[in-house]
Short mmCIF file of C-alpha atoms and ligand atoms in Angstrom, two decimals:
data_model
loop_
_atom_site.label_atom_id
_atom_site.label_comp_id
_atom_site.label_asym_id
_atom_site.label_seq_id
_atom_site.Cartn_x
_atom_site.Cartn_y
_atom_site.Cartn_z
CA MET A 1 -53.97 35.37 18.35
CA THR A 2 -51.57 38.31 19.02
CA LYS A 3 -53.38 41.44 18.91
CA LEU A 4 -52.57 44.49 16.47
CA SER A 5 -50.51 47.30 17.84
CA PHE A 6 -52.00 50.72 17.53
CA SER A 7 -49.08 51.77 15.42
CA ASP A 8 -49.48 48.80 12.90
CA TYR A 9 -53.28 49.65 13.16
CA LEU A 10 -52.84 53.13 11.91
CA ASP A 11 -50.61 52.05 9.12
CA ALA A 12 -53.06 49.49 7.87
CA VAL A 13 -56.28 51.92 8.16
CA PRO A 14 -57.31 52.24 4.45
CA LYS A 15 -56.67 55.83 3.27
CA VAL A 16 -57.47 58.11 0.52
CA GLU A 17 -54.90 60.73 -0.48
CA LEU A 18 -56.61 64.07 -1.77
CA HIS A 19 -53.71 66.39 -1.56
CA LEU A 20 -50.53 65.54 -3.13
CA HIS A 21 -48.37 67.51 -5.93
CA ILE A 22 -46.64 65.16 -8.35
CA ALA A 23 -43.61 67.70 -8.31
CA GLY A 24 -43.46 67.35 -4.59
CA ALA A 25 -43.47 63.60 -4.75
CA ILE A 26 -40.40 62.82 -6.69
CA ARG A 27 -38.01 60.48 -4.76
CA PRO A 28 -34.66 62.41 -4.17
CA GLU A 29 -32.58 59.85 -5.87
CA THR A 30 -35.03 59.85 -8.84
CA LEU A 31 -34.80 63.70 -8.99
CA ASP A 32 -30.86 63.50 -9.17
CA ASP A 33 -31.22 60.69 -11.79
CA LEU A 34 -33.62 62.69 -14.14
CA ALA A 35 -31.70 65.94 -13.74
CA PHE A 36 -28.44 64.01 -15.01
CA LEU A 37 -30.45 62.31 -17.90
CA ASN A 38 -32.07 65.58 -18.99
CA GLU A 39 -29.17 67.81 -18.32
CA LEU A 40 -30.69 69.83 -15.88
CA ARG A 41 -27.94 71.47 -13.52
CA LEU A 42 -29.45 71.48 -10.00
CA PRO A 43 -27.59 73.82 -7.80
CA LYS A 44 -27.23 71.01 -5.08
CA PRO A 45 -28.38 67.43 -4.80
CA ALA A 46 -31.80 66.74 -4.16
CA THR A 47 -31.59 65.94 -0.42
CA GLU A 48 -30.14 69.59 -0.13
CA LEU A 49 -32.60 71.10 -2.40
CA TYR A 50 -35.33 69.57 -0.40
CA GLN A 51 -34.17 71.61 2.72
CA PHE A 52 -35.48 75.02 3.09
CA THR A 53 -36.52 77.74 5.83
CA THR A 54 -39.26 79.79 4.11
CA PHE A 55 -42.46 78.79 2.36
CA TYR A 56 -41.20 80.72 -0.66
CA GLU A 57 -37.95 78.86 -0.82
CA PHE A 58 -39.94 75.76 -0.69
CA LEU A 59 -42.06 76.83 -3.84
CA ASP A 60 -38.73 77.52 -5.67
CA ALA A 61 -37.37 74.17 -4.94
CA LEU A 62 -40.59 72.52 -6.02
CA ARG A 63 -40.63 74.40 -9.46
CA LEU A 64 -37.00 73.66 -9.96
CA ALA A 65 -37.48 69.93 -9.05
CA ALA A 66 -40.46 69.99 -11.78
CA LEU A 67 -37.89 71.13 -14.55
CA ALA A 68 -36.23 67.57 -14.23
CA LEU A 69 -39.11 66.07 -15.79
CA ALA A 70 -38.93 66.12 -19.85
CA THR A 71 -40.26 62.91 -21.32
CA PRO A 72 -43.52 60.92 -21.07
CA ARG A 73 -41.30 58.21 -19.57
CA ASP A 74 -40.13 60.63 -16.78
CA PHE A 75 -43.77 61.32 -15.91
CA ALA A 76 -44.64 57.61 -15.70
CA ARG A 77 -41.77 56.82 -13.55
CA VAL A 78 -42.44 59.63 -11.11
CA ALA A 79 -46.41 58.72 -11.15
CA TYR A 80 -45.51 55.05 -10.65
CA GLU A 81 -43.22 55.56 -7.68
CA CYS A 82 -45.47 57.89 -5.88
CA ILE A 83 -48.38 55.39 -5.91
CA GLU A 84 -45.74 52.66 -4.89
CA ASP A 85 -44.73 55.02 -1.92
CA LEU A 86 -48.47 55.84 -0.92
CA HIS A 87 -49.19 51.96 -0.95
CA ARG A 88 -46.25 50.92 0.93
CA HIS A 89 -46.25 53.61 3.56
CA GLY A 90 -49.76 54.00 4.96
CA ASN A 91 -51.88 51.68 2.84
CA VAL A 92 -53.31 54.44 0.55
CA ARG A 93 -56.01 52.88 -1.58
CA HIS A 94 -57.08 55.86 -3.77
CA ALA A 95 -55.21 59.08 -4.71
CA GLU A 96 -56.23 62.46 -6.51
CA ILE A 97 -52.93 64.14 -7.66
CA PHE A 98 -52.15 67.66 -8.69
CA PHE A 99 -49.94 68.38 -11.71
CA ASN A 100 -49.09 71.88 -12.91
CA PRO A 101 -48.80 71.72 -16.78
CA HIS A 102 -46.94 75.02 -16.84
CA TYR A 103 -44.31 73.94 -14.64
CA PHE A 104 -43.33 71.37 -17.41
CA THR A 105 -43.99 72.96 -20.85
CA PRO A 106 -40.81 75.28 -20.57
CA ASN A 107 -39.05 71.91 -21.19
CA GLY A 108 -40.79 71.51 -24.82
CA VAL A 109 -43.10 68.88 -23.52
CA ALA A 110 -46.61 69.53 -24.41
CA TYR A 111 -50.03 68.83 -22.47
CA PRO A 112 -50.78 65.34 -24.06
CA GLU A 113 -47.29 63.97 -23.39
CA ILE A 114 -47.42 65.11 -19.65
CA VAL A 115 -50.99 63.68 -19.32
CA ASP A 116 -50.21 60.24 -21.12
CA GLY A 117 -46.90 59.72 -19.16
CA LEU A 118 -48.65 60.23 -15.81
CA ILE A 119 -51.64 58.11 -16.81
CA GLU A 120 -49.17 55.31 -18.04
CA GLY A 121 -47.43 55.47 -14.64
CA LEU A 122 -50.72 55.45 -12.66
CA GLU A 123 -52.44 52.69 -14.58
CA ARG A 124 -49.25 50.44 -14.13
CA ALA A 125 -49.16 51.20 -10.39
CA GLU A 126 -52.98 50.50 -10.03
CA HIS A 127 -52.23 47.16 -11.91
CA ASP A 128 -49.25 46.23 -9.36
CA PHE A 129 -50.64 47.80 -6.16
CA GLY A 130 -54.47 48.03 -6.59
CA VAL A 131 -54.68 51.74 -6.03
CA SER A 132 -56.83 53.77 -8.08
CA SER A 133 -56.30 57.46 -9.03
CA LEU A 134 -57.39 60.57 -10.50
CA LEU A 135 -55.53 63.62 -11.84
CA ILE A 136 -56.11 67.50 -10.93
CA ALA A 137 -54.70 70.04 -13.55
CA CYS A 138 -53.20 72.92 -11.49
CA ILE A 139 -52.51 76.52 -11.89
CA ASP A 140 -49.54 78.04 -9.69
CA ARG A 141 -51.08 81.67 -8.96
CA SER A 142 -47.49 82.97 -8.42
CA VAL A 143 -46.25 82.18 -11.75
CA CYS A 144 -49.42 81.92 -14.17
CA LEU A 145 -51.75 84.53 -15.39
CA PRO A 146 -55.38 84.00 -15.42
CA SER A 147 -54.98 83.63 -19.41
CA GLU A 148 -52.83 80.79 -18.71
CA ALA A 149 -55.56 79.05 -16.68
CA LEU A 150 -57.95 79.51 -19.67
CA GLN A 151 -55.14 78.06 -21.97
CA MET A 152 -54.77 74.97 -19.38
CA LEU A 153 -58.56 74.52 -19.86
CA GLU A 154 -58.33 74.68 -23.73
CA TRP A 155 -55.65 71.99 -23.44
CA MET A 156 -57.88 69.81 -21.29
CA ALA A 157 -60.83 70.30 -23.72
CA GLN A 158 -58.64 69.56 -26.61
CA TYR A 159 -57.26 66.35 -24.96
CA PRO A 160 -59.87 64.91 -22.54
CA ARG A 161 -58.88 61.96 -20.39
CA PRO A 162 -61.40 60.22 -17.96
CA LYS A 163 -58.54 60.39 -15.18
CA VAL A 164 -58.15 64.28 -15.54
CA VAL A 165 -61.40 65.40 -13.46
CA GLY A 166 -60.65 68.79 -12.03
CA ILE A 167 -58.61 71.93 -11.59
CA GLY A 168 -56.75 73.32 -8.64
CA LEU A 169 -54.93 76.54 -7.66
CA ASP A 170 -51.92 76.58 -5.64
CA GLY A 171 -48.76 78.72 -5.07
CA ALA A 172 -48.64 81.71 -2.68
CA GLU A 173 -51.96 83.52 -1.92
CA ARG A 174 -50.29 86.77 -1.69
CA ALA A 175 -50.34 86.81 -5.52
CA GLY A 176 -53.92 87.92 -5.21
CA PRO A 177 -57.24 86.88 -4.21
CA PRO A 178 -59.21 84.01 -5.50
CA LEU A 179 -61.43 86.38 -7.33
CA LEU A 180 -58.64 86.90 -10.01
CA TRP A 181 -59.47 83.24 -11.20
CA VAL A 182 -63.23 83.52 -11.58
CA GLU A 183 -63.35 83.38 -15.23
CA ALA A 184 -61.30 80.34 -15.47
CA TRP A 185 -63.05 78.59 -12.60
CA ARG A 186 -66.54 79.37 -14.06
CA GLN A 187 -65.32 78.05 -17.44
CA ALA A 188 -64.05 74.96 -15.64
CA GLY A 189 -67.59 74.37 -14.15
CA ARG A 190 -69.24 74.69 -17.63
CA SER A 191 -66.90 72.09 -19.03
CA GLY A 192 -67.83 69.77 -16.17
CA PHE A 193 -64.60 69.84 -14.25
CA ARG A 194 -64.55 69.62 -10.40
CA ARG A 195 -62.91 72.61 -8.80
CA THR A 196 -60.78 73.13 -5.61
CA ALA A 197 -57.99 75.79 -4.54
CA HIS A 198 -55.40 76.15 -1.87
CA VAL A 199 -56.90 78.67 0.46
CA CYS A 200 -56.13 80.13 4.14
CA GLU A 201 -52.77 78.25 4.40
CA ASP A 202 -51.19 78.98 7.74
CA ASN A 203 -47.77 79.37 6.60
CA GLN A 204 -48.78 82.81 5.13
CA SER A 205 -50.05 85.77 7.13
CA LEU A 206 -53.69 86.56 8.04
CA PHE A 207 -53.36 89.52 5.40
CA GLU A 208 -52.04 87.24 2.66
CA ALA A 209 -54.34 84.34 3.28
CA PRO A 210 -57.38 85.72 4.99
CA PRO A 211 -60.74 83.86 5.93
CA THR A 212 -62.26 85.94 3.11
CA HIS A 213 -60.57 83.80 0.50
CA TYR A 214 -62.67 80.89 1.78
CA THR A 215 -65.95 82.69 0.83
CA GLN A 216 -64.51 83.83 -2.35
CA CYS A 217 -63.55 80.19 -3.23
CA ARG A 218 -67.13 78.89 -2.48
CA ASP A 219 -69.05 81.73 -3.77
CA ALA A 220 -67.47 82.97 -6.85
CA LEU A 221 -65.06 80.18 -7.82
CA GLY A 222 -67.68 77.33 -7.32
CA CYS A 223 -65.12 75.15 -5.34
CA ASP A 224 -66.69 71.94 -3.93
CA ARG A 225 -63.38 71.13 -1.88
CA LEU A 226 -60.57 73.11 -0.52
CA ASP A 227 -57.00 72.65 0.28
CA HIS A 228 -55.58 73.37 3.79
CA GLY A 229 -57.89 76.21 5.26
CA TYR A 230 -56.36 76.60 8.71
CA ASN A 231 -56.49 80.39 8.60
CA ILE A 232 -60.48 80.54 8.66
CA LEU A 233 -60.10 79.69 12.41
CA ALA A 234 -59.29 83.37 12.76
CA ASP A 235 -62.98 84.36 11.94
CA PRO A 236 -65.61 82.30 13.81
CA ALA A 237 -68.36 83.40 11.33
CA VAL A 238 -66.38 81.73 8.37
CA VAL A 239 -65.82 78.69 10.64
CA GLN A 240 -69.60 78.54 11.16
CA ARG A 241 -70.40 78.91 7.60
CA ALA A 242 -67.83 75.98 6.79
CA VAL A 243 -69.46 73.86 9.14
CA GLN A 244 -72.85 74.53 7.60
CA ASP A 245 -71.15 73.89 4.25
CA GLN A 246 -69.48 70.68 5.15
CA VAL A 247 -67.18 71.26 2.25
CA PRO A 248 -64.08 68.89 2.65
CA PHE A 249 -60.65 70.64 3.53
CA THR A 250 -57.79 68.54 2.32
CA MET A 251 -55.13 69.15 5.03
CA ALA A 252 -51.33 68.44 5.20
CA CYS A 253 -50.64 66.99 8.46
CA TRP A 254 -46.93 67.37 7.98
CA SER A 255 -45.99 70.92 7.34
CA GLY A 256 -42.90 71.60 5.22
CA LEU A 257 -41.77 74.11 7.69
CA THR A 258 -40.42 72.88 11.05
CA TRP A 259 -41.67 75.58 13.11
CA ASN A 260 -45.16 75.18 11.83
CA ARG A 261 -45.56 71.50 12.40
CA ALA A 262 -46.75 71.40 15.96
CA PRO A 263 -48.94 74.48 15.54
CA ARG A 264 -50.55 72.95 12.19
CA ARG A 265 -51.51 69.84 14.39
CA GLN A 266 -53.36 72.08 16.71
CA ARG A 267 -55.28 73.80 14.16
CA ILE A 268 -56.15 70.47 12.57
CA LYS A 269 -57.34 69.52 16.01
CA ALA A 270 -59.40 72.76 16.39
CA MET A 271 -61.09 72.32 12.92
CA TYR A 272 -61.84 68.65 13.59
CA ASP A 273 -63.50 69.43 16.96
CA ALA A 274 -65.27 72.37 15.47
CA GLY A 275 -67.19 69.81 13.32
CA LEU A 276 -65.51 70.78 10.15
CA ASN A 277 -65.24 68.07 7.22
CA ILE A 278 -61.52 67.47 7.06
CA THR A 279 -59.33 64.86 5.43
CA LEU A 280 -55.46 64.23 5.83
CA GLY A 281 -52.90 64.21 2.99
CA THR A 282 -49.32 64.76 2.53
CA ASP A 283 -49.02 67.70 0.08
CA ASP A 284 -45.34 67.31 -1.06
CA PRO A 285 -44.17 64.03 0.70
CA THR A 286 -40.73 63.62 -0.63
CA ILE A 287 -39.87 67.27 -0.36
CA PHE A 288 -41.30 67.48 3.35
CA GLY A 289 -39.67 64.04 4.27
CA THR A 290 -42.96 62.26 4.92
CA THR A 291 -45.26 59.47 4.10
CA MET A 292 -48.96 59.16 4.74
CA GLY A 293 -48.24 56.44 7.32
CA HIS A 294 -45.62 58.75 9.18
CA SER A 295 -48.08 61.70 8.93
CA TRP A 296 -51.02 59.72 10.56
CA ARG A 297 -48.91 58.54 13.34
CA THR A 298 -47.38 61.84 14.08
CA VAL A 299 -50.91 63.48 14.11
CA PHE A 300 -52.48 60.61 16.30
CA ALA A 301 -49.69 60.41 18.75
CA ASP A 302 -49.64 64.13 19.34
CA LEU A 303 -53.56 64.67 19.37
CA GLY A 304 -54.28 61.40 21.38
CA TRP A 305 -56.56 60.26 18.53
CA ARG A 306 -57.81 56.73 18.62
CA GLY A 307 -59.81 54.36 16.60
CA ALA A 308 -62.82 56.60 16.22
CA GLU A 309 -60.95 59.38 14.69
CA ALA A 310 -59.13 56.95 12.42
CA ARG A 311 -62.40 55.48 11.19
CA ARG A 312 -63.92 58.95 10.72
CA LEU A 313 -60.98 60.36 8.71
CA SER A 314 -60.69 57.11 6.77
CA LEU A 315 -64.29 57.33 5.48
CA ALA A 316 -64.08 61.19 5.04
CA GLY A 317 -61.54 60.72 2.63
CA VAL A 318 -63.90 58.24 0.47
CA GLU A 319 -66.76 60.68 0.65
CA ALA A 320 -64.66 63.83 -0.31
CA SER A 321 -63.17 61.97 -3.40
CA TRP A 322 -64.15 62.82 -6.87
CA LEU A 323 -64.59 59.40 -7.89
CA PRO A 324 -67.91 58.49 -9.77
CA GLU A 325 -70.60 57.40 -7.43
CA ALA A 326 -70.49 53.41 -8.25
CA ARG A 327 -66.64 53.42 -7.61
CA LYS A 328 -67.23 55.65 -4.51
CA ALA A 329 -69.68 53.04 -3.05
CA ALA A 330 -67.31 50.25 -3.67
CA LEU A 331 -64.64 51.72 -2.12
CA ARG A 332 -66.83 52.55 0.88
CA SER A 333 -67.87 49.00 1.34
CA GLU A 334 -64.24 48.01 1.07
CA PHE A 335 -63.06 50.60 3.77
CA VAL A 336 -65.90 49.59 6.06
CA ALA A 337 -64.98 45.96 5.85
CA THR A 338 -61.34 46.54 6.33
CA LEU A 339 -61.93 48.90 9.12
CA ASP A 340 -64.20 46.50 11.02
CA ALA A 341 -61.49 43.55 10.83
CA LEU A 342 -58.85 45.80 12.02
CA GLU A 343 -60.77 47.31 14.94
CA ARG A 344 -61.50 43.51 15.90
CA ASP A 345 -57.73 42.86 15.86
CA LEU A 346 -56.74 45.94 17.53
CA ASP A 347 -55.04 45.70 21.14
CA PRO A 348 -57.35 47.86 23.05
CA GLU A 349 -54.60 48.16 25.79
CA ASP A 350 -51.87 49.59 23.40
CA ARG A 351 -51.92 53.35 23.28
CA VAL A 352 -48.37 53.79 22.09
CA VAL A 353 -47.72 55.51 18.73
CA GLU A 354 -44.10 54.74 17.54
CA LEU A 355 -42.86 57.53 15.39
CA ALA A 356 -41.11 56.32 12.28
CA VAL A 357 -38.02 58.30 11.47
CA THR A 358 -38.05 60.32 8.50
CA ARG A 359 -35.89 63.14 7.08
CA GLY A 360 -36.44 66.53 8.73
N1 ADE B 401 -47.51 73.73 -4.12
C1 ADE B 401 -47.29 72.66 -3.66
N2 ADE B 401 -47.48 72.54 -2.33
C2 ADE B 401 -48.16 73.76 -2.07
C3 ADE B 401 -48.44 74.42 -0.86
N3 ADE B 401 -48.62 73.68 0.33
N4 ADE B 401 -48.98 75.46 -1.01
C4 ADE B 401 -49.16 76.17 -2.05
N5 ADE B 401 -48.60 75.89 -3.21
C5 ADE B 401 -48.14 74.50 -3.03
ZN1 ZN B 402 -50.77 71.69 -1.58
#
């Protein structure tokens, strides 16, 4: 029997995606289509909108793309296509997806319509591709006030859905320290929601996104998972604390900013080597021009990682997920069986990782 190449093996490794924003996962052709249908005048076609040179231009493009979604059907379509892409390009078996209600409400679409639309698309995709999913309601700290985070929690309480399991904080960290969000994050904890936050992101300076943001998120906000985290490397004491905490970091392995791609991969390696609990995600795959499969291939090629790292990262995704324990145990068993079979088939001589071509 012919053995599996390392590239095909990497694609087939079962994965969990814990860091993906729905507004950053709209296919360019779908964005153009929805903008036309909903009479949103985009200043340029999606493929051009998805090109930017700074983090802040990227955030503007993301918020604009979100405005193209106006009906439950739009949300269902985008959610379905997002899961289809995760399934086809990298064998993602479970995904936890951020959505920012305040990006969409200016269109006159209310929280229940957003959530019902997303859930319809996710359930249809689960039926067609066998990929399970959960949702994380998210606050963009650059455009929302703390009172709007409390408002979002009220919507979540008035319209509870089992798929919506947590809250997240994204946007630019220069908008203010995590401490600004203490009241809302504590309220979320009392209401039984899981909590995460984007923190210490390396496309912002150490002044804007300092390692102390890690400590605030853990001690004051009660986060049990964190997104990004690279800037903690600047403070060995915070790294040591994070190693002890073993809090999962959901990292984006393909930065949206060209200049930051290779440095980010080195930071991922440094965090992995330091014994931190890391998982790999795509963040904003269609805007950044990546897929889960492409991101994994790029990281493994660059860092020289092999099967041992693939197994560890694959299973770390399962453990870091917010699935109920029984479902997590079933996913763990499925992953172990698949990884065992893949390792038996892998060609031990093949060390080449072919890089798929993507935009950017
Ligand atoms: N929203 C979507 N992607 C983001 C990122 N990488 N950082 C902050 N906010 C975001
Ligand atoms: Zn993100």
